[in-house]
Tab-separated table of C-alpha atoms and ligand atoms in Angstrom:
chain	number	residue	atom	x	y	z
Y	1	MET	CA	0.000	0.000	0.000
Y	2	ASP	CA	3.085	2.261	-0.124
Y	3	LEU	CA	2.677	3.358	3.504
Y	4	PHE	CA	6.207	2.967	4.909
Y	5	SER	CA	9.600	1.431	4.307
Y	6	ILE	CA	12.831	0.525	6.063
Y	7	SER	CA	16.108	1.413	4.347
Y	8	GLU	CA	19.406	-0.345	5.031
Y	9	ASP	CA	21.176	2.968	4.454
Y	10	VAL	CA	19.175	4.549	7.280
Y	11	GLY	CA	19.428	1.524	9.554
Y	12	VAL	CA	17.322	-1.337	10.818
Y	13	GLY	CA	14.394	-0.645	13.137
Y	14	LEU	CA	13.936	2.893	11.824
Y	15	ILE	CA	10.733	3.620	9.947
Y	16	LEU	CA	10.374	5.911	6.940
Y	17	TRP	CA	6.778	7.046	6.694
Y	18	HIS	CA	5.678	7.540	3.067
Y	19	PRO	CA	3.104	10.223	2.125
Y	20	LYS	CA	0.054	7.931	2.522
Y	21	GLY	CA	1.344	6.461	5.779
Y	22	THR	CA	2.088	9.932	7.102
Y	23	LEU	CA	-1.404	11.047	6.192
Y	24	ILE	CA	-2.987	8.181	8.149
Y	25	ARG	CA	-0.591	8.734	11.048
Y	26	ASN	CA	-1.527	12.430	11.181
Y	27	LEU	CA	-5.243	11.596	11.054
Y	28	ILE	CA	-4.785	9.274	14.036
Y	29	ARG	CA	-2.815	11.951	15.875
Y	30	ASP	CA	-5.289	14.764	15.123
Y	31	PHE	CA	-8.170	12.674	16.464
Y	32	TRP	CA	-6.117	11.637	19.502
Y	33	GLU	CA	-5.146	15.241	20.285
Y	34	GLN	CA	-8.707	16.515	20.008
Y	35	GLU	CA	-9.981	13.828	22.351
Y	36	HIS	CA	-7.218	14.560	24.861
Y	37	LEU	CA	-7.922	18.296	24.804
Y	38	LYS	CA	-11.613	17.518	25.428
Y	39	ASN	CA	-10.560	15.422	28.430
Y	40	GLY	CA	-8.494	18.003	30.259
Y	41	TYR	CA	-5.033	17.186	28.918
Y	42	GLN	CA	-2.524	19.827	27.869
Y	43	LEU	CA	-0.245	19.129	24.907
Y	44	VAL	CA	3.494	19.530	25.356
Y	45	CYS	CA	6.503	19.119	23.096
Y	46	THR	CA	9.952	18.068	24.342
Y	47	PRO	CA	13.463	17.610	22.863
Y	48	HIS	CA	14.935	14.367	21.544
Y	49	ILE	CA	18.189	14.587	23.503
Y	50	ALA	CA	19.133	15.554	27.037
Y	51	ARG	CA	22.220	15.714	29.234
Y	52	SER	CA	23.121	12.417	30.851
Y	53	GLU	CA	22.633	13.993	34.288
Y	54	LEU	CA	18.889	13.925	33.722
Y	55	TRP	CA	19.068	10.171	33.098
Y	56	GLN	CA	21.296	9.738	36.114
Y	57	THR	CA	18.585	11.285	38.275
Y	58	SER	CA	15.850	9.217	36.601
Y	59	GLY	CA	17.845	6.025	37.173
Y	60	HIS	CA	18.049	5.129	33.470
Y	61	ILE	CA	21.864	5.341	33.380
Y	62	ASP	CA	22.033	2.732	36.134
Y	63	TYR	CA	19.265	0.406	34.971
Y	64	TYR	CA	18.728	0.980	31.268
Y	65	LYS	CA	22.123	1.989	29.872
Y	66	ASP	CA	22.443	-0.949	27.439
Y	67	ASN	CA	19.319	0.205	25.611
Y	68	MET	CA	20.299	3.849	25.281
Y	69	TYR	CA	22.073	5.780	22.539
Y	70	ILE	CA	24.711	7.899	24.301
Y	71	PHE	CA	27.088	10.355	22.649
Y	72	ASN	CA	29.649	12.822	23.878
Y	73	LYS	CA	29.736	16.507	22.931
Y	74	ASP	CA	31.792	19.263	24.567
Y	75	GLY	CA	33.144	16.711	27.006
Y	76	GLU	CA	29.689	15.826	28.270
Y	77	ASP	CA	27.536	12.742	27.695
Y	78	HIS	CA	24.139	13.224	26.109
Y	79	VAL	CA	21.365	10.679	25.672
Y	80	VAL	CA	18.866	10.261	22.828
Y	81	LYS	CA	15.676	9.915	24.816
Y	82	PRO	CA	14.390	6.403	25.474
Y	83	MET	CA	11.374	7.826	27.358
Y	84	ASN	CA	9.463	11.075	27.718
Y	85	CYS	CA	8.776	11.018	31.470
Y	86	PRO	CA	11.753	13.099	32.729
Y	87	PHE	CA	10.857	15.901	30.323
Y	88	HIS	CA	7.246	16.110	31.480
Y	89	ILE	CA	8.520	16.115	35.048
Y	90	GLN	CA	10.714	19.120	34.241
Y	91	ILE	CA	7.687	21.006	32.885
Y	92	TYR	CA	5.749	20.143	36.046
Y	93	LYS	CA	8.715	21.392	38.076
Y	94	ALA	CA	9.005	24.669	36.141
Y	95	HIS	CA	7.009	26.424	38.873
Y	96	PRO	CA	5.597	25.606	42.306
Y	97	ARG	CA	2.289	23.687	42.238
Y	98	SER	CA	-0.698	24.114	44.496
Y	99	TYR	CA	-3.189	21.300	45.198
Y	100	LYS	CA	-5.737	23.555	43.467
Y	101	GLU	CA	-4.094	23.025	40.046
Y	102	LEU	CA	-4.098	19.244	40.274
Y	103	PRO	CA	-4.547	16.997	38.386
Y	104	VAL	CA	-2.045	18.203	35.787
Y	105	ARG	CA	-2.126	16.074	32.614
Y	106	TYR	CA	0.626	16.462	30.008
Y	107	ALA	CA	0.275	14.642	26.686
Y	108	GLU	CA	2.706	14.266	23.812
Y	109	TRP	CA	3.309	12.079	20.784
Y	110	GLY	CA	6.848	11.578	21.997
Y	111	THR	CA	9.387	9.937	19.697
Y	112	VAL	CA	11.907	7.771	21.542
Y	113	TYR	CA	14.903	5.614	20.601
Y	114	ARG	CA	15.826	2.356	22.288
Y	115	TYR	CA	18.608	0.030	21.264
Y	116	GLU	CA	17.318	-3.472	20.575
Y	117	ARG	CA	19.473	-6.272	19.189
Y	118	SER	CA	18.986	-6.492	15.414
Y	119	GLY	CA	17.768	-10.102	15.674
Y	120	THR	CA	14.758	-9.015	17.752
Y	121	LEU	CA	13.577	-6.311	15.312
Y	122	HIS	CA	10.469	-7.059	13.278
Y	123	GLY	CA	8.781	-4.761	10.708
Y	124	LEU	CA	6.677	-2.112	12.438
Y	125	MET	CA	6.079	-4.375	15.433
Y	126	ARG	CA	9.498	-4.095	17.024
Y	127	VAL	CA	11.669	-1.119	16.113
Y	128	ARG	CA	14.424	1.092	17.484
Y	129	GLY	CA	12.801	4.477	16.874
Y	130	PHE	CA	9.122	4.878	17.671
Y	131	THR	CA	6.513	7.304	18.914
Y	132	VAL	CA	4.542	6.751	22.103
Y	133	ASP	CA	1.142	8.404	22.551
Y	134	ASP	CA	2.414	9.341	25.942
Y	135	ALA	CA	0.909	11.249	28.840
Y	136	HIS	CA	1.718	11.774	32.483
Y	137	ILE	CA	-0.825	12.625	35.130
Y	138	PHE	CA	0.288	14.375	38.307
Y	139	CYS	CA	-2.326	14.220	41.058
Y	140	THR	CA	-3.025	13.623	44.737
Y	141	LEU	CA	-3.660	10.182	46.203
Y	142	GLN	CA	-7.338	11.120	46.680
Y	143	GLN	CA	-7.730	11.958	42.984
Y	144	VAL	CA	-6.326	8.655	41.779
Y	145	GLU	CA	-9.565	6.679	41.537
Y	146	GLN	CA	-11.371	9.342	39.502
Y	147	GLU	CA	-8.359	9.626	37.186
Y	148	ILE	CA	-8.404	5.872	36.564
Y	149	LEU	CA	-12.154	5.960	35.860
Y	150	ASN	CA	-11.615	8.789	33.344
Y	151	LEU	CA	-8.742	6.895	31.757
Y	152	LEU	CA	-10.787	3.724	31.308
Y	153	ASP	CA	-13.531	5.772	29.590
Y	154	LEU	CA	-11.067	7.583	27.343
Y	155	THR	CA	-9.293	4.340	26.400
Y	156	LYS	CA	-12.557	2.620	25.500
Y	157	HIS	CA	-13.771	5.620	23.514
Y	158	ILE	CA	-10.571	5.970	21.488
Y	159	LEU	CA	-10.044	2.261	20.785
Y	160	GLN	CA	-13.683	1.818	19.717
Y	161	LYS	CA	-13.334	4.571	17.146
Y	162	PHE	CA	-10.521	2.519	15.593
Y	163	GLY	CA	-12.818	-0.492	15.438
Y	164	PHE	CA	-11.423	-2.383	18.462
Y	165	LYS	CA	-14.293	-3.546	20.633
Y	166	LYS	CA	-12.848	-6.571	22.433
Y	167	TYR	CA	-10.184	-6.380	25.117
Y	168	GLN	CA	-8.468	-8.397	27.788
Y	169	LEU	CA	-7.326	-6.498	30.892
Y	170	TYR	CA	-4.605	-7.401	33.365
Y	171	LEU	CA	-3.995	-5.846	36.757
Y	172	SER	CA	-0.395	-6.340	37.893
Y	173	THR	CA	0.024	-6.122	41.664
Y	174	ARG	CA	2.859	-6.514	44.159
Y	175	ASP	CA	3.849	-9.766	45.772
Y	176	PRO	CA	3.125	-9.224	49.505
Y	177	LYS	CA	5.727	-11.900	50.385
Y	178	GLN	CA	8.565	-9.851	48.879
Y	179	PRO	CA	8.108	-6.293	50.215
Y	180	SER	CA	11.792	-5.407	49.664
Y	181	LYS	CA	11.326	-5.754	45.897
Y	182	TYR	CA	9.225	-2.587	45.671
Y	183	MET	CA	9.653	1.187	45.938
Y	184	GLY	CA	7.186	3.218	48.009
Y	185	SER	CA	5.248	2.525	51.202
Y	186	GLN	CA	2.890	-0.390	51.552
Y	187	GLN	CA	0.075	2.062	52.293
Y	188	LYS	CA	0.623	3.827	48.948
Y	189	TRP	CA	0.691	0.529	47.087
Y	190	SER	CA	-2.552	-0.624	48.709
Y	191	HIS	CA	-4.210	2.681	47.934
Y	192	ALA	CA	-3.115	2.577	44.285
Y	193	GLN	CA	-3.995	-1.113	43.806
Y	194	ASN	CA	-7.394	-0.625	45.411
Y	195	ALA	CA	-8.070	2.409	43.216
Y	196	LEU	CA	-7.248	0.395	40.090
Y	197	ALA	CA	-9.363	-2.587	41.132
Y	198	LYS	CA	-12.272	-0.398	42.297
Y	199	ALA	CA	-12.316	1.543	39.031
Y	200	LEU	CA	-12.352	-1.688	36.998
Y	201	LYS	CA	-15.199	-3.065	39.119
Y	202	LYS	CA	-17.183	0.181	38.924
Y	203	LYS	CA	-16.944	0.063	35.135
Y	204	GLN	CA	-17.822	-3.664	35.266
Y	205	ILE	CA	-14.730	-4.513	33.249
Y	206	PRO	CA	-13.568	-8.095	33.772
Y	207	TYR	CA	-9.828	-8.430	34.401
Y	208	LYS	CA	-7.173	-10.926	35.461
Y	209	GLU	CA	-5.077	-10.107	38.485
Y	210	MET	CA	-1.390	-10.845	37.954
Y	211	LEU	CA	-0.043	-11.184	41.473
Y	212	GLY	CA	3.636	-10.302	41.746
Y	213	GLU	CA	3.758	-9.054	38.138
Y	214	ALA	CA	4.002	-5.346	39.046
Y	215	VAL	CA	7.288	-3.608	38.267
Y	216	PHE	CA	9.276	-2.330	41.248
Y	217	TYR	CA	7.963	1.234	40.987
Y	218	GLY	CA	4.197	0.705	40.937
Y	219	PRO	CA	1.098	-1.363	40.040
Y	220	LYS	CA	-0.381	-1.168	36.545
Y	221	ILE	CA	-3.224	-2.040	34.223
Y	222	ASP	CA	-2.368	-3.511	30.820
Y	223	LEU	CA	-4.924	-3.819	28.090
Y	224	ASN	CA	-4.637	-6.202	25.153
Y	225	ILE	CA	-6.841	-5.509	22.164
Y	226	VAL	CA	-8.341	-8.457	20.335
Y	227	ASP	CA	-8.248	-7.952	16.566
Y	228	ALA	CA	-10.612	-9.214	13.833
Y	229	SER	CA	-8.726	-12.534	13.715
Y	230	GLY	CA	-8.975	-13.026	17.489
Y	231	ARG	CA	-5.295	-12.303	18.126
Y	232	GLN	CA	-4.323	-10.339	21.263
Y	233	TRP	CA	-2.020	-7.349	21.099
Y	234	GLN	CA	-0.658	-5.495	24.081
Y	235	CYS	CA	-1.637	-1.883	23.639
Y	236	THR	CA	-2.700	0.342	26.538
Y	237	THR	CA	-0.722	0.708	29.774
Y	238	ILE	CA	-1.743	2.665	32.862
Y	239	GLN	CA	1.170	2.630	35.264
Y	240	PHE	CA	1.639	4.075	38.736
Y	241	ASP	CA	5.067	5.399	39.620
Y	242	PHE	CA	6.268	5.823	43.210
Y	243	ASN	CA	9.886	6.082	42.098
Y	244	LEU	CA	10.338	9.082	39.779
Y	245	PRO	CA	8.432	11.628	41.956
Y	246	ARG	CA	10.899	10.842	44.727
Y	247	ARG	CA	13.982	10.862	42.514
Y	248	PHE	CA	13.046	14.221	41.013
Y	249	ASN	CA	11.522	15.505	44.229
Y	250	ILE	CA	8.249	16.641	42.688
Y	251	THR	CA	5.662	17.915	45.098
Y	252	TYR	CA	2.619	20.121	45.496
Y	253	VAL	CA	1.609	22.511	48.255
Y	254	GLY	CA	-1.428	21.116	50.058
Y	255	ALA	CA	-4.324	22.907	51.797
Y	256	ASP	CA	-2.179	22.673	54.938
Y	257	SER	CA	0.516	24.837	53.215
Y	258	LYS	CA	2.927	21.897	53.442
Y	259	ASP	CA	4.758	20.086	50.650
Y	260	HIS	CA	3.369	16.690	49.656
Y	261	GLU	CA	4.721	14.076	47.290
Y	262	VAL	CA	2.699	14.050	44.086
Y	263	VAL	CA	1.347	10.827	42.564
Y	264	MET	CA	2.496	10.189	39.001
Y	265	ILE	CA	0.715	8.013	36.452
Y	266	HIS	CA	2.315	7.102	33.107
Y	267	ARG	CA	-0.138	6.083	30.439
Y	268	ALA	CA	-0.115	5.284	26.732
Y	269	LEU	CA	-3.405	4.303	25.116
Y	270	LEU	CA	-2.215	3.240	21.663
Y	271	GLY	CA	1.244	2.261	22.911
Y	272	ALA	CA	3.930	2.546	20.246
Y	273	VAL	CA	2.247	4.265	17.318
Y	274	GLU	CA	4.214	2.167	14.774
Y	275	ARG	CA	2.956	-1.015	16.374
Y	276	PHE	CA	-0.604	0.278	16.690
Y	277	PHE	CA	-0.499	1.230	13.010
Y	278	ALA	CA	0.532	-2.328	12.081
Y	279	ILE	CA	-2.282	-3.788	14.212
Y	280	LEU	CA	-4.777	-1.373	12.637
Y	281	ILE	CA	-3.767	-2.314	9.080
Y	282	GLU	CA	-4.017	-6.036	9.980
Y	283	HIS	CA	-7.360	-5.532	11.742
Y	284	TYR	CA	-8.938	-3.927	8.654
Y	285	ARG	CA	-6.824	-6.014	6.225
Y	286	GLY	CA	-5.844	-2.701	4.676
Y	287	ASN	CA	-9.473	-1.670	4.010
Y	288	LEU	CA	-9.410	1.414	6.194
Y	289	PRO	CA	-12.707	3.165	6.952
Y	290	ALA	CA	-13.225	6.397	4.985
Y	291	TRP	CA	-12.140	8.678	7.861
Y	292	LEU	CA	-8.688	7.041	7.897
Y	293	ALA	CA	-8.282	6.254	4.195
Y	294	PRO	CA	-5.483	8.287	2.574
Y	295	THR	CA	-7.671	8.608	-0.554
Y	296	GLN	CA	-11.408	8.609	0.089
Y	297	VAL	CA	-12.699	8.924	-3.479
Y	298	ALA	CA	-11.118	7.894	-6.775
Y	299	VAL	CA	-12.586	9.862	-9.683
Y	300	LEU	CA	-12.532	7.643	-12.782
Y	301	PRO	CA	-13.494	9.065	-16.185
Y	302	VAL	CA	-14.658	6.397	-18.639
Y	303	ASN	CA	-13.004	8.056	-21.671
Y	304	ASN	CA	-11.377	11.253	-22.919
Y	305	ASP	CA	-14.713	12.981	-23.572
Y	306	CYS	CA	-15.607	12.874	-19.888
Y	307	ARG	CA	-12.194	13.999	-18.678
Y	308	GLU	CA	-13.019	17.689	-18.366
Y	309	TYR	CA	-16.065	17.052	-16.178
Y	310	ALA	CA	-14.040	14.529	-14.137
Y	311	ARG	CA	-11.412	17.202	-13.498
Y	312	LYS	CA	-14.124	19.562	-12.234
Y	313	VAL	CA	-15.523	16.847	-9.938
Y	314	HIS	CA	-12.049	16.161	-8.580
Y	315	ARG	CA	-11.403	19.856	-7.860
Y	316	LYS	CA	-14.831	20.287	-6.263
Y	317	LEU	CA	-14.334	17.276	-3.977
Y	318	GLN	CA	-10.930	18.583	-2.891
Y	319	ALA	CA	-12.362	22.061	-2.301
Y	320	CYS	CA	-14.987	20.450	-0.025
Y	321	GLY	CA	-12.217	18.814	2.043
Y	322	VAL	CA	-12.567	15.297	0.601
Y	323	ARG	CA	-9.316	13.415	-0.113
Y	324	ALA	CA	-9.854	12.609	-3.795
Y	325	SER	CA	-7.644	11.346	-6.618
Y	326	LEU	CA	-8.180	11.542	-10.374
Y	327	ASP	CA	-7.175	8.739	-12.732
Y	328	ALA	CA	-7.000	10.531	-16.097
Y	329	ASN	CA	-4.879	7.822	-17.742
Y	330	PRO	CA	-6.019	6.567	-21.166
Y	331	SER	CA	-6.557	3.014	-19.807
Y	332	THR	CA	-9.977	1.322	-19.751
Y	333	VAL	CA	-12.391	2.025	-16.914
Y	334	GLY	CA	-12.268	-1.650	-15.928
Y	335	TYR	CA	-8.519	-1.337	-15.379
Y	336	LYS	CA	-8.966	1.900	-13.384
Y	337	ILE	CA	-11.555	0.234	-11.134
Y	338	ARG	CA	-9.197	-2.693	-10.494
Y	339	GLN	CA	-6.394	-0.259	-9.608
Y	340	ALA	CA	-8.649	1.641	-7.184
Y	341	GLU	CA	-9.782	-1.681	-5.660
Y	342	LEU	CA	-6.143	-2.702	-5.151
Y	343	GLN	CA	-5.427	0.611	-3.445
Y	344	LYS	CA	-8.469	-0.078	-1.225
Y	345	ILE	CA	-10.043	3.326	-1.883
Y	346	PRO	CA	-13.483	3.352	-0.187
Y	347	TYR	CA	-15.400	5.176	-2.952
Y	348	MET	CA	-15.067	5.306	-6.720
Y	349	ALA	CA	-16.873	8.002	-8.683
Y	350	ILE	CA	-17.196	6.756	-12.255
Y	351	ILE	CA	-17.906	9.376	-14.849
Y	352	GLY	CA	-19.285	8.482	-18.282
Y	353	LYS	CA	-21.234	10.436	-20.861
Y	354	ARG	CA	-24.502	10.140	-18.915
Y	355	GLU	CA	-22.931	11.407	-15.663
Y	356	ALA	CA	-21.321	14.360	-17.480
Y	357	GLU	CA	-24.728	15.291	-18.913
Y	358	THR	CA	-26.774	14.854	-15.734
Y	359	LYS	CA	-23.996	16.250	-13.439
Y	360	LYS	CA	-24.066	13.085	-11.362
Y	361	LEU	CA	-21.574	10.415	-10.269
Y	362	ALA	CA	-21.931	6.648	-10.602
Y	363	ILE	CA	-20.727	5.454	-7.196
Y	364	ARG	CA	-18.985	2.176	-6.571
Y	365	GLU	CA	-18.083	1.245	-3.000
Y	366	HIS	CA	-14.927	-0.746	-2.339
Y	367	GLY	CA	-15.722	-4.453	-2.261
Y	368	ALA	CA	-19.475	-3.827	-2.713
Y	369	GLY	CA	-19.755	-3.140	-6.466
Y	370	LYS	CA	-22.098	-0.530	-7.880
Y	371	THR	CA	-24.206	1.329	-5.333
Y	372	GLY	CA	-26.073	4.012	-7.263
Y	373	SER	CA	-25.954	7.525	-8.507
Y	374	LEU	CA	-25.234	10.627	-6.423
Y	375	THR	CA	-24.563	14.321	-6.894
Y	376	ILE	CA	-21.166	15.650	-5.801
Y	377	LEU	CA	-22.666	17.283	-2.721
Y	378	GLU	CA	-24.520	14.116	-1.719
Y	379	LEU	CA	-21.235	12.192	-1.816
Y	380	VAL	CA	-19.477	14.948	0.170
Y	381	LYS	CA	-22.224	14.760	2.796
Y	382	ILE	CA	-21.832	10.972	3.182
Y	383	ILE	CA	-18.052	11.265	3.640
Y	384	LYS	CA	-18.320	14.194	6.058
Y	385	GLU	CA	-20.778	12.185	8.130
Y	386	GLU	CA	-18.384	9.210	8.183
Y	387	ASN	CA	-15.517	11.509	9.248
Y	388	LYS	CA	-17.649	12.900	12.062
Y	389	GLN	CA	-18.834	9.508	13.299
X	401	ZN	ZN1	6.420	7.822	31.459
């Protein structure tokens, strides 16, 4: 479908997004950003490199060094970011915070780089450079449950719009027999785990508890989407963190005028965008719904005599905001239809002598054959409605 490629000259695990792939990617991002703005998030934008000191504080130099790209400039080590968290923390820390401003929710399509051995790389599924639909929520312990409820709603809403309606959820908790394995007080862990479990129960979402599967810095919810073929893909993560707030000393001033440690939640709903994109293409078998299709309408003149009217139709559709293409080649209309079918374009507007005379379009839907005759504006209305839905 000419969506992306990987070039040996660029390097393995690094994705080149072609025009059509970029278009789809931007459509996903635009939708994602709008929904996040509606849900009280603020968008931020952060650099791709940072001084190694930042990663010393975050603990990445000690625990994650083998996966990081490090280079030296002016006698100082710098790191190509493997994660976005420390940057969002710096924005939070840019000025003192009162309990009245919380929760603070920072969201970013943050591109990160992680070294993976070349043998483990696999198409779009496992790469070295990728973008996370990342966000970090800074809140009080009391606000945690409501935040989780909001997150479950937002996740469901966004994934459903991409056609994913079946999920499997996992709640990873601490192993009470090994308290030394975990950062943060037992009271905080219980509070966070209870908030996660309560939110899932309130929303009547079935889940599997994975005792002892939590990482050392906090409990988490993982969501696997189930695609059209019944395969499970790990996608959403909602992760508590009792480690970074302490390492970076991030606090808020409470109603008692004292400093309190803030609760931090990492969350990615789509996960790695490259991976999500691959799952999406598989799920629809390339037949993307009109709102995500790089070309929504292929305008196909039957012969040279109809070409002028076809050009007008094409321009009109574009002027109305429809992504349309024009196949003005001298080939037969049967060949043009086959080409448009191969490109999986949702609508074909076939223009013959009759259509040119009556100012109508013969519409053919992808995979459905002929579906009738419409005016340009009727077709625009159908596509606009699909975009909106
Ligand atoms: Zn994070």
